[in-house]
PDB file of C-alpha atoms and ligand atoms in Angstrom:
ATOM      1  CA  UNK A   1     -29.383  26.250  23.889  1.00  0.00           C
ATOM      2  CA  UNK A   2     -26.074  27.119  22.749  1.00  0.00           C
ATOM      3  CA  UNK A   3     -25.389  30.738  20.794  1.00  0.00           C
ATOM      4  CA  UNK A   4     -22.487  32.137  18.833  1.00  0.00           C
ATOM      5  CA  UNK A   5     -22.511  35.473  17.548  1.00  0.00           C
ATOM      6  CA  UNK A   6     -19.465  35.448  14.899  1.00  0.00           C
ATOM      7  CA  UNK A   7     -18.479  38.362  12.923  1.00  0.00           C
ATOM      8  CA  UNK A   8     -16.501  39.109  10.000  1.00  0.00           C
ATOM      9  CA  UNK A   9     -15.871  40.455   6.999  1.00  0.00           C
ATOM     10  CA  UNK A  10     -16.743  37.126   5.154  1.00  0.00           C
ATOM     11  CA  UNK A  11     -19.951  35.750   6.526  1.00  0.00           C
ATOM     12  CA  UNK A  12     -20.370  33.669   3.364  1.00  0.00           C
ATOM     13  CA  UNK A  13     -16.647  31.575   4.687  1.00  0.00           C
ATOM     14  CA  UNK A  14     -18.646  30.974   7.616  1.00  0.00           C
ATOM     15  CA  UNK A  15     -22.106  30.637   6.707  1.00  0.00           C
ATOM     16  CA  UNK A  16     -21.531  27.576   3.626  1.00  0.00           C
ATOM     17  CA  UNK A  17     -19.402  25.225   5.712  1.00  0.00           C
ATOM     18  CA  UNK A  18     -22.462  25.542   8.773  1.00  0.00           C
ATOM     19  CA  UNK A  19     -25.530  24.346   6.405  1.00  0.00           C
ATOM     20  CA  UNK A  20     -23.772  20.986   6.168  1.00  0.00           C
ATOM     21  CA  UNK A  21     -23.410  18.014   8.980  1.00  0.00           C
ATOM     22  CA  UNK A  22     -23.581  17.539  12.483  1.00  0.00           C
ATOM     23  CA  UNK A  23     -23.389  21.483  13.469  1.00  0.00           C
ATOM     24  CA  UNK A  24     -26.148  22.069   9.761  1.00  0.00           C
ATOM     25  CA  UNK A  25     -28.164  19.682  11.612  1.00  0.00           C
ATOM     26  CA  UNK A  26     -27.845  21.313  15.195  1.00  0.00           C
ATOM     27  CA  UNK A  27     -28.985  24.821  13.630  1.00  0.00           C
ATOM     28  CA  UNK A  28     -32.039  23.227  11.996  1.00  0.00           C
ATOM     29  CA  UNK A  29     -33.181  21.843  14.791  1.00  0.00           C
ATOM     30  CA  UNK A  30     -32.625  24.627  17.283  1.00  0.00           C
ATOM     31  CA  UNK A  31     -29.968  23.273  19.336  1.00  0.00           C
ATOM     32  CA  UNK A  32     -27.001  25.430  18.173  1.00  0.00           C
ATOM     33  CA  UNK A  33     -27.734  29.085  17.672  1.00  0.00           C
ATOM     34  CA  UNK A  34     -25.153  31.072  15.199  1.00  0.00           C
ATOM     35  CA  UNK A  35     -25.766  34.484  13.997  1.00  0.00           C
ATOM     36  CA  UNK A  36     -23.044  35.165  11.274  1.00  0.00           C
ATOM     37  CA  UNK A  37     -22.575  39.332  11.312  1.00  0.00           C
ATOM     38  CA  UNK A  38     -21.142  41.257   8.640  1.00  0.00           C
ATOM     39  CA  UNK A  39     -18.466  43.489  10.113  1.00  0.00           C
ATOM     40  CA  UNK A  40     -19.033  45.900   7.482  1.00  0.00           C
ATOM     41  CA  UNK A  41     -22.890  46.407   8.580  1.00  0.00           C
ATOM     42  CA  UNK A  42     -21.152  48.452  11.183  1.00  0.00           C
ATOM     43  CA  UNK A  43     -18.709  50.768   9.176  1.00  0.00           C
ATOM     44  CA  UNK A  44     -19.838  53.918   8.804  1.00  0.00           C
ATOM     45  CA  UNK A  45     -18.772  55.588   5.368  1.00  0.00           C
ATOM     46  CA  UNK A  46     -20.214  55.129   2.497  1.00  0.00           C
ATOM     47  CA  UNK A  47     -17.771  52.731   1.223  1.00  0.00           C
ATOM     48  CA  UNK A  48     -17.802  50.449   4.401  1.00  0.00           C
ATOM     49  CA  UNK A  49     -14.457  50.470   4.925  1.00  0.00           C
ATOM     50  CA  UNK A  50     -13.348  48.617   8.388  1.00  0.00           C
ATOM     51  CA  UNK A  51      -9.521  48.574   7.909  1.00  0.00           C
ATOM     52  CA  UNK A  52      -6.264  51.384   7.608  1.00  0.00           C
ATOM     53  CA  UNK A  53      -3.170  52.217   7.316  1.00  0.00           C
ATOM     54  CA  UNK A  54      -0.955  51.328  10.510  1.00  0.00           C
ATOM     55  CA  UNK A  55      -0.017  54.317  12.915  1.00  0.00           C
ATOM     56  CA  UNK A  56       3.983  54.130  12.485  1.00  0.00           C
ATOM     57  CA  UNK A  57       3.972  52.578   9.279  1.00  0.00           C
ATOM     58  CA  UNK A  58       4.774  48.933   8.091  1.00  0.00           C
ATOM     59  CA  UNK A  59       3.431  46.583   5.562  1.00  0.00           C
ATOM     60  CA  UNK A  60      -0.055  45.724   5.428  1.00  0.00           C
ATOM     61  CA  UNK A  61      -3.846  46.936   6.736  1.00  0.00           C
ATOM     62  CA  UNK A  62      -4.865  46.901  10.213  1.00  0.00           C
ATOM     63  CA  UNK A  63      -8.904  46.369  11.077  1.00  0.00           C
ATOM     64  CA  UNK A  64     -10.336  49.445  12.553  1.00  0.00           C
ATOM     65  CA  UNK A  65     -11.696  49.595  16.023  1.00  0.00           C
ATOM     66  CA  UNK A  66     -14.827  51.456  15.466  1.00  0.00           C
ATOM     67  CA  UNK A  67     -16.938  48.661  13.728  1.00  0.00           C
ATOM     68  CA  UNK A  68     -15.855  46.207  16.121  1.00  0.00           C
ATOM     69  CA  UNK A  69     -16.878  48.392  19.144  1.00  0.00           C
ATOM     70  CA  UNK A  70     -20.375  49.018  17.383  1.00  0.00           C
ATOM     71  CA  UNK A  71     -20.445  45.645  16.383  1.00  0.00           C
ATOM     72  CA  UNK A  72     -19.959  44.556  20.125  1.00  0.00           C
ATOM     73  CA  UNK A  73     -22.514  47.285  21.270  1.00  0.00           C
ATOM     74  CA  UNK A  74     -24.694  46.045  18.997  1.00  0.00           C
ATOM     75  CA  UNK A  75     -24.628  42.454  20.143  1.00  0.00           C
ATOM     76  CA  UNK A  76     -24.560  43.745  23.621  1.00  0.00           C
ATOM     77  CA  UNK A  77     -27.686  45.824  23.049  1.00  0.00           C
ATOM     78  CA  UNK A  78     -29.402  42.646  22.296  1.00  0.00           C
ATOM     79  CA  UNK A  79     -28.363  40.574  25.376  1.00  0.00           C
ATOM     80  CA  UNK A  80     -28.314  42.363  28.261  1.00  0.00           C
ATOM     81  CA  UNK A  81     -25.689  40.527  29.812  1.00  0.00           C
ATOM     82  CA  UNK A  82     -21.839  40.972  30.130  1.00  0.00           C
ATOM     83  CA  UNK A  83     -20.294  39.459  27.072  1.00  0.00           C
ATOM     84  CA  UNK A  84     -17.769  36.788  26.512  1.00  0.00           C
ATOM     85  CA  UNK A  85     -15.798  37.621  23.529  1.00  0.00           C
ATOM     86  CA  UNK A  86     -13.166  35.111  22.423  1.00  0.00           C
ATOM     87  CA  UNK A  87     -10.324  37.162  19.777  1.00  0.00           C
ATOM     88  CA  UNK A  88      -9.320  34.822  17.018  1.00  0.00           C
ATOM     89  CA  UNK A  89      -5.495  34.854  17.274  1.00  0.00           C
ATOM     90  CA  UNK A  90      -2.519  33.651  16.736  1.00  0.00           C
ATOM     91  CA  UNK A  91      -0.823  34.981  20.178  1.00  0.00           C
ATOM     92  CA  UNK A  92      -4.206  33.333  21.781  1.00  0.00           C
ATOM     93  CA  UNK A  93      -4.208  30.316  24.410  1.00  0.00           C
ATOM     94  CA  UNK A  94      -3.664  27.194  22.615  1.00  0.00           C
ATOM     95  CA  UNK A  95      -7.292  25.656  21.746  1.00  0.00           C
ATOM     96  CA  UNK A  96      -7.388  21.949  23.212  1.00  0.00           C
ATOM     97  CA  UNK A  97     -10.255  19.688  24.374  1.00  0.00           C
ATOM     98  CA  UNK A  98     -10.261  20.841  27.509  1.00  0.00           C
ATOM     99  CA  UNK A  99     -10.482  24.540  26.853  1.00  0.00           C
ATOM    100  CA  UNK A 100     -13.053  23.569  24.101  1.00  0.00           C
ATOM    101  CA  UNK A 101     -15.164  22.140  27.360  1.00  0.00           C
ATOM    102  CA  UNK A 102     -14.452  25.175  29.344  1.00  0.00           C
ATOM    103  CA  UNK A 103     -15.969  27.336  26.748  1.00  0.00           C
ATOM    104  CA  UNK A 104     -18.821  24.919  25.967  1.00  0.00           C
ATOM    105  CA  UNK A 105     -20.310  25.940  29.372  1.00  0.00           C
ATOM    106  CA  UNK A 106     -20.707  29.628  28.623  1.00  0.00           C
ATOM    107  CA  UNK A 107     -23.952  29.949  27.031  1.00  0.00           C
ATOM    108  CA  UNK A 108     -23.240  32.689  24.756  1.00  0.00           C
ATOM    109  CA  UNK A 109     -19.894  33.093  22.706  1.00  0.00           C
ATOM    110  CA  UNK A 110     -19.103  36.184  20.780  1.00  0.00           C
ATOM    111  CA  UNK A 111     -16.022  34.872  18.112  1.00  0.00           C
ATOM    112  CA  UNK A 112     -14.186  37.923  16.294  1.00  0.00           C
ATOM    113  CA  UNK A 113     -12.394  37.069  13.479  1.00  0.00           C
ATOM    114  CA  UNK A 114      -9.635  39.227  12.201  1.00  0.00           C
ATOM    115  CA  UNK A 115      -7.823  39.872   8.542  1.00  0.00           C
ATOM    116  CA  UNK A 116      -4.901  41.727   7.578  1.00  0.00           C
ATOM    117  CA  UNK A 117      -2.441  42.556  10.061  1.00  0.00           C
ATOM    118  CA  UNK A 118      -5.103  41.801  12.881  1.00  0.00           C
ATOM    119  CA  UNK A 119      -6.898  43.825  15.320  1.00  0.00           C
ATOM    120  CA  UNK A 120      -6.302  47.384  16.507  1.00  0.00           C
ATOM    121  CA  UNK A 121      -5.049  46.766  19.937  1.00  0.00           C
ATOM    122  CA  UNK A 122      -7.391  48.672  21.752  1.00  0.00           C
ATOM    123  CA  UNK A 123     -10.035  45.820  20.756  1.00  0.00           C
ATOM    124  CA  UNK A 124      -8.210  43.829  23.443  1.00  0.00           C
ATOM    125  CA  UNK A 125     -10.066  45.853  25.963  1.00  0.00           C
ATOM    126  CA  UNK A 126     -13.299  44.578  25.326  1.00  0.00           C
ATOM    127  CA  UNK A 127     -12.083  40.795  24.773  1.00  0.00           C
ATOM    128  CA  UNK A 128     -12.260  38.273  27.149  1.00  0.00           C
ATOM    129  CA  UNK A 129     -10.161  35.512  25.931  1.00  0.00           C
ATOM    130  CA  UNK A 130      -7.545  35.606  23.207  1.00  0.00           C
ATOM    131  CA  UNK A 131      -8.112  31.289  21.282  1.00  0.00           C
ATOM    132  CA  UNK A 132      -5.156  30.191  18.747  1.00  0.00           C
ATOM    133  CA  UNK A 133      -5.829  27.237  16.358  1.00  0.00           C
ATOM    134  CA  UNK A 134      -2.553  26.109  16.906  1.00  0.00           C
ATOM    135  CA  UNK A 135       1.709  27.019  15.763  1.00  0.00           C
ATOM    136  CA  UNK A 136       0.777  27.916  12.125  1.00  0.00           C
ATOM    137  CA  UNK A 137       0.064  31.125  10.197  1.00  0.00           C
ATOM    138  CA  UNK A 138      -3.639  31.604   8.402  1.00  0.00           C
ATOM    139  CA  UNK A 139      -4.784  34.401   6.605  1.00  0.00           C
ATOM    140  CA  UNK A 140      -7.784  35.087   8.866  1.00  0.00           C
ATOM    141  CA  UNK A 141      -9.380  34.202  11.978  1.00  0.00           C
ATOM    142  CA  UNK A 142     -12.745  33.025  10.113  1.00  0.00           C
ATOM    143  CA  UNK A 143     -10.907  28.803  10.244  1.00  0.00           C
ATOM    144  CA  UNK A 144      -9.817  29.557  13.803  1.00  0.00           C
ATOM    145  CA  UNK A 145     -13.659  30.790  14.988  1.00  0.00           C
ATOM    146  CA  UNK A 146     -15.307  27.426  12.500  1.00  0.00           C
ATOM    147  CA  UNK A 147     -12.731  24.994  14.403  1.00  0.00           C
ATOM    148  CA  UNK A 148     -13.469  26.566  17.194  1.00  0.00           C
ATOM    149  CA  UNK A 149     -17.060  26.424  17.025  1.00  0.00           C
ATOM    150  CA  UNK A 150     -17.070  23.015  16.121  1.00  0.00           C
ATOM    151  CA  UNK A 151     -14.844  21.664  18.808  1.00  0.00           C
ATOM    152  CA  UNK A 152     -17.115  23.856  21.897  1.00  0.00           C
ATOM    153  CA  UNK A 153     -20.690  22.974  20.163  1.00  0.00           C
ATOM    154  CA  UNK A 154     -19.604  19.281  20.237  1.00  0.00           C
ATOM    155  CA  UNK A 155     -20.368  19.505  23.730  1.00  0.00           C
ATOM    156  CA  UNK A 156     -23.088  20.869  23.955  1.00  0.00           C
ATOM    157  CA  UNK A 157     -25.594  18.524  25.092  1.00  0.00           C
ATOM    158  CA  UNK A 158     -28.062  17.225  22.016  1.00  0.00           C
ATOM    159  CA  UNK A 159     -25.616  18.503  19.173  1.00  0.00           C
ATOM    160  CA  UNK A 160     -23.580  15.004  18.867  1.00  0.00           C
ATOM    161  CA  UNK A 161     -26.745  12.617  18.781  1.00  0.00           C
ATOM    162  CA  UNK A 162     -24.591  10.296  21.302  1.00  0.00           C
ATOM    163  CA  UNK A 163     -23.471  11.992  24.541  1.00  0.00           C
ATOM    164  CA  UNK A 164     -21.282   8.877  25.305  1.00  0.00           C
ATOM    165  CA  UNK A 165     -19.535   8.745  22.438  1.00  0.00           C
ATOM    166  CA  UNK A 166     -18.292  12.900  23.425  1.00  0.00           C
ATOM    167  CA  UNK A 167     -17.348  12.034  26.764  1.00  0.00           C
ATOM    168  CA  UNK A 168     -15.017   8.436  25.125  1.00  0.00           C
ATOM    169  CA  UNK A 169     -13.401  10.561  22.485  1.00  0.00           C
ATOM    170  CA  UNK A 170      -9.973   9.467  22.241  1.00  0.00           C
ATOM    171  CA  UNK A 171      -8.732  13.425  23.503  1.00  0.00           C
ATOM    172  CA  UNK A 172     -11.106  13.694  26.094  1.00  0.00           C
ATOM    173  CA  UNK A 173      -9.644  10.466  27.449  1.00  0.00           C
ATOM    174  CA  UNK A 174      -6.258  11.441  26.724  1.00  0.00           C
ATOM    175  CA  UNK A 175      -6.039   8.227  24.177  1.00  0.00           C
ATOM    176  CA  UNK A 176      -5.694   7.941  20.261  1.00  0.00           C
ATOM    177  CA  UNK A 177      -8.747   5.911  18.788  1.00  0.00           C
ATOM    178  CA  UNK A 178      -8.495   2.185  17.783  1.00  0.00           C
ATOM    179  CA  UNK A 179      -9.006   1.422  14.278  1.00  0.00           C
ATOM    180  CA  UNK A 180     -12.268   0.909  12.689  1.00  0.00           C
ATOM    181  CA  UNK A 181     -13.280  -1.269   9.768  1.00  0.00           C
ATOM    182  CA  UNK A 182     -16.430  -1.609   7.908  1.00  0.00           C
ATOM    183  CA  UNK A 183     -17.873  -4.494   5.482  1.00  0.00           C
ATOM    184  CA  UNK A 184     -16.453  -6.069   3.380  1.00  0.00           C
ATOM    185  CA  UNK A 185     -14.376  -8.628   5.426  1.00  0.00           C
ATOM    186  CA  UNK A 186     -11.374  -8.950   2.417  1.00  0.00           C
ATOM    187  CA  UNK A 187     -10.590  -6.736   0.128  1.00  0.00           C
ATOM    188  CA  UNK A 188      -7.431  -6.515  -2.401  1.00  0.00           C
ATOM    189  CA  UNK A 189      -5.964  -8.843   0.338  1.00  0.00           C
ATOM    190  CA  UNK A 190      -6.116  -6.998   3.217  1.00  0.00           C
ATOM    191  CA  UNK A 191      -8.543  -8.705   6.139  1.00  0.00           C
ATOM    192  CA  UNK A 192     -10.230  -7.170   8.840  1.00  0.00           C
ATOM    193  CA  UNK A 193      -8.460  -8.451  12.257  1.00  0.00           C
ATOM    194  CA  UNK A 194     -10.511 -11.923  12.534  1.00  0.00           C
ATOM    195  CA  UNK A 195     -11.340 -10.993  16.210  1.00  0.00           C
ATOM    196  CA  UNK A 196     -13.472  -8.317  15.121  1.00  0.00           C
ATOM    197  CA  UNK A 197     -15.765 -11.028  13.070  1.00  0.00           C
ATOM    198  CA  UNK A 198     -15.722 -13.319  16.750  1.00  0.00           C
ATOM    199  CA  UNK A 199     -18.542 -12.209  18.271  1.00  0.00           C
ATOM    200  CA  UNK A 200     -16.804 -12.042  21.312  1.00  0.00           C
ATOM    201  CA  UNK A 201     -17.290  -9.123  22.935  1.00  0.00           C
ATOM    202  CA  UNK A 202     -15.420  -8.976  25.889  1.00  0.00           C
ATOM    203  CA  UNK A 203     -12.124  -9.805  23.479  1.00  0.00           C
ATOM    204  CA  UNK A 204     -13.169  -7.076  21.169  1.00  0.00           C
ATOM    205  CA  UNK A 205     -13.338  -4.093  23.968  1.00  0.00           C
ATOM    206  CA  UNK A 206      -9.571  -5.716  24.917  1.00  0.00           C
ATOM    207  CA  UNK A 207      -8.524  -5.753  21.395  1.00  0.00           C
ATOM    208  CA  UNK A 208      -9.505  -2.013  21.224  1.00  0.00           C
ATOM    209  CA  UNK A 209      -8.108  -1.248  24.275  1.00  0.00           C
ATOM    210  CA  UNK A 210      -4.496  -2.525  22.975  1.00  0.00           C
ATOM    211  CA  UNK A 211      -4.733  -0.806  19.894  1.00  0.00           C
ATOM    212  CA  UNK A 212      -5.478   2.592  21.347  1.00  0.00           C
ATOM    213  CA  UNK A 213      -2.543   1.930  23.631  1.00  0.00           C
ATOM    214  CA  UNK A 214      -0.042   0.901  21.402  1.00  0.00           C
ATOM    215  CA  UNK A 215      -0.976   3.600  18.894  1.00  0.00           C
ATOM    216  CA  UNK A 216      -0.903   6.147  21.495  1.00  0.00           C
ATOM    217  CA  UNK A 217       2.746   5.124  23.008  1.00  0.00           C
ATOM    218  CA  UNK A 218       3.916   4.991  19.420  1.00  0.00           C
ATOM    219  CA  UNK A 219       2.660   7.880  17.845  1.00  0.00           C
ATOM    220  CA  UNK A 220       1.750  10.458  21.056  1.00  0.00           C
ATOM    221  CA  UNK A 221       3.738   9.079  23.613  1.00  0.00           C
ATOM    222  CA  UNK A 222       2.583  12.264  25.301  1.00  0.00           C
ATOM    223  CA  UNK A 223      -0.770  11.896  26.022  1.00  0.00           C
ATOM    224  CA  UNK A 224       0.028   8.995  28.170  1.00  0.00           C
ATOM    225  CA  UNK A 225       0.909  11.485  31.357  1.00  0.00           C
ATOM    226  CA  UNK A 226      -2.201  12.867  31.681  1.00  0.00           C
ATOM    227  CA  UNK A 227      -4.226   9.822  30.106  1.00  0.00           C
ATOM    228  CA  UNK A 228      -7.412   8.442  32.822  1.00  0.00           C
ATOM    229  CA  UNK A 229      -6.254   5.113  32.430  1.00  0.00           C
ATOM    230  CA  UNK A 230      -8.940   2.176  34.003  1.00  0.00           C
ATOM    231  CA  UNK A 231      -6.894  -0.487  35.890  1.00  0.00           C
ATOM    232  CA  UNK A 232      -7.403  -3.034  32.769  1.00  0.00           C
ATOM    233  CA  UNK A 233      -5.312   0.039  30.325  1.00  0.00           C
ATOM    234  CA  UNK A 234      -3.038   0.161  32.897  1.00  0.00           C
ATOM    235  CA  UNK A 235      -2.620  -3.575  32.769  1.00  0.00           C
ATOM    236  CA  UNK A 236      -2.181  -3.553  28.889  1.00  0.00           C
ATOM    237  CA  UNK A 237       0.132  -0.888  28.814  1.00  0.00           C
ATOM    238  CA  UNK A 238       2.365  -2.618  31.104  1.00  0.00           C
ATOM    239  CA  UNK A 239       2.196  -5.764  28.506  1.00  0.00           C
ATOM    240  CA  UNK A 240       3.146  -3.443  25.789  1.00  0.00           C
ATOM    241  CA  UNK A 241       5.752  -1.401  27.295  1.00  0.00           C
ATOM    242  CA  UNK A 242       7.454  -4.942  28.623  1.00  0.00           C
ATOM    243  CA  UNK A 243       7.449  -6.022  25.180  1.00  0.00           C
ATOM    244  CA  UNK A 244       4.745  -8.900  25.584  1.00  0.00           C
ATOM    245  CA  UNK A 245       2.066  -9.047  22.604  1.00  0.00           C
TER     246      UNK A 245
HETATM  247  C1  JD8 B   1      -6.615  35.746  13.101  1.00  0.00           C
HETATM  248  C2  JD8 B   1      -5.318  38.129  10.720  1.00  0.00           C
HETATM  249  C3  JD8 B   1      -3.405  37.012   9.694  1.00  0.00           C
HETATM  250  C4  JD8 B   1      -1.117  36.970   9.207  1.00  0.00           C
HETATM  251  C5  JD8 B   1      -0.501  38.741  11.368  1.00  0.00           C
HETATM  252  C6  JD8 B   1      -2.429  38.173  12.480  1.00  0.00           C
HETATM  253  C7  JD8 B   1      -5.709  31.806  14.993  1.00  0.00           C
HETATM  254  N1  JD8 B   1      -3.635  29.674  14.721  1.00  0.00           N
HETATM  255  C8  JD8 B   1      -3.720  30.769  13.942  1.00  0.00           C
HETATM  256  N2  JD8 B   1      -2.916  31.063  12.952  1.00  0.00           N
HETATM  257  N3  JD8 B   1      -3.272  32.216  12.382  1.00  0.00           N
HETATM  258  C9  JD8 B   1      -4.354  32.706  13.020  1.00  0.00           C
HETATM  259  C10 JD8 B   1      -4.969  34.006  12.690  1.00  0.00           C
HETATM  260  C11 JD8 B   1      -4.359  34.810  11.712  1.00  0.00           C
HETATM  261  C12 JD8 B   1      -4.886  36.066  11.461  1.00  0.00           C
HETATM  262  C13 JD8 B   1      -5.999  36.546  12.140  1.00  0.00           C
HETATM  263  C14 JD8 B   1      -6.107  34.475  13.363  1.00  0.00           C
HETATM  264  C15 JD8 B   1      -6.255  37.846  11.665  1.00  0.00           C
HETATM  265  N4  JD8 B   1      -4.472  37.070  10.597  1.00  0.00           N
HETATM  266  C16 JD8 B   1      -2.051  37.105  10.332  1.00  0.00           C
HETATM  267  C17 JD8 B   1       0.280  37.384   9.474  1.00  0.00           C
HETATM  268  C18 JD8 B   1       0.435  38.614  10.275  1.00  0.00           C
HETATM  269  N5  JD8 B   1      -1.877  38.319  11.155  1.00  0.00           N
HETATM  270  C19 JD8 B   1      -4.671  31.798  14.029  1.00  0.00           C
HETATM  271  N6  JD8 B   1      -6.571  31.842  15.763  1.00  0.00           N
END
């Protein structure tokens, strides 16, 4: 089984987009673990406060160390084991697929997820691993630590009902997907691509093949150098890139 401990100051931006879908589903049933803790459980004062003023001065609130530490003990205390704590951030690694895998094999997560101006610095001692979403600003690291969850508890093994269909996504295998259609066959003129309705199955897994391909040299060129290419997508590619179909 696969845990997360996440904490922040707003459990409920956490805790409503969990109840639904695949990871809703996960929790019911015990595969995914997530324990959503209220920073402000672990402020002190009577008013709870877990942010202040910046030493030097400067716009804006930084969160205070204390309640994290306490919050981290606290976790800790529970455990008994050294903990892996990934800092929501934007100076953080870049999250991809693969380090999405390389965190899926740690069986306990702790995600911290930041507001204001971000973290007291001195929090950095106790983190492991610093995760960014990706070159954009957010308001808080509670996105970052659901996006991250939901990429890492993907593979975890019994959380997508189809363990195939994890290890063929198009950025594990370096490709863009192929189009999919659904019924009906026509509709306001457009057709589904008659080879699709063939029955013929071998054509069809070609037919995808292409598609991914082409996509993925048009729109992610990219991709394509580090891409685990079988020798029939090699094959294809070469048709495409020579111009032929
Ligand atoms: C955590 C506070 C707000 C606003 C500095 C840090 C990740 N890819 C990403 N973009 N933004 C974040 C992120 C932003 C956060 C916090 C993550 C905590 N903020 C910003 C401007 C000034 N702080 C992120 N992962």
């Amino acid at each position: 089984m696969a845990t997360f401990d996440i904490v922040t100051i707003f459990p409920a931006m956490i805790e409503q987009p969990l109840a639904a879908g695949i990871l809703g589903r996960a929790i019911d049933r015990g595969t995914l673990d997530v324990k959503v803790r209220d920073l402000r459980e672990f402020a002190t004062d009577r008013h709870r406060i877990v942010d202040d003023v910046p030493y030097g001065g400067g716009p804006g609130m930084v969160l205070k160390p204390d309640p994290i530490f306490r919050a981290l003990d606290a976790i800790d205390a529970e455990r008994g084991t050294p903990l892996t704590v990934i800092l929501t951030s934007p100076q953080g690694t870049r999250l991809t697929q693969q380090v999405a895998q390389r965190l899926s094999t740690v069986e306990h997560l702790v995600l911290l997820c930041g507001r204001y101006e971000g973290f007291d610095e001195r929090v950095r001692a106790r983190v492991t691993e610093e995760v960014s979403i990706g070159d954009y600003v957010l308001t808080g690291g509670e996105l970052p630590a659901l996006v991250i969850l939901d990429a890492v508890a993907r593979f975890v093994p019994g959380v997508v009902g189809d363990e195939q269909s994890v290890a063929e996504d198009s950025f594990s295998r370096g490709l863009l997907d192929f189009p999919q259609f659904t019924r009906p066959a026509e509709i306001a003129d457009l057709r589904v691509p008659d080879v699709l309705l063939s029955g013929n199955h071998a054509q069809i897994r070609r037919w995808r093949k292409r598609e991914a391909l082409a996509r993925t040299l048009e729109r992610r060129p990219d991709l394509l150098a580090d891409a685990n290419l079988d020798e029939e997508e090699q094959e294809i590619l070469k048709e495409i890139r020579d111009g032929r179909h």
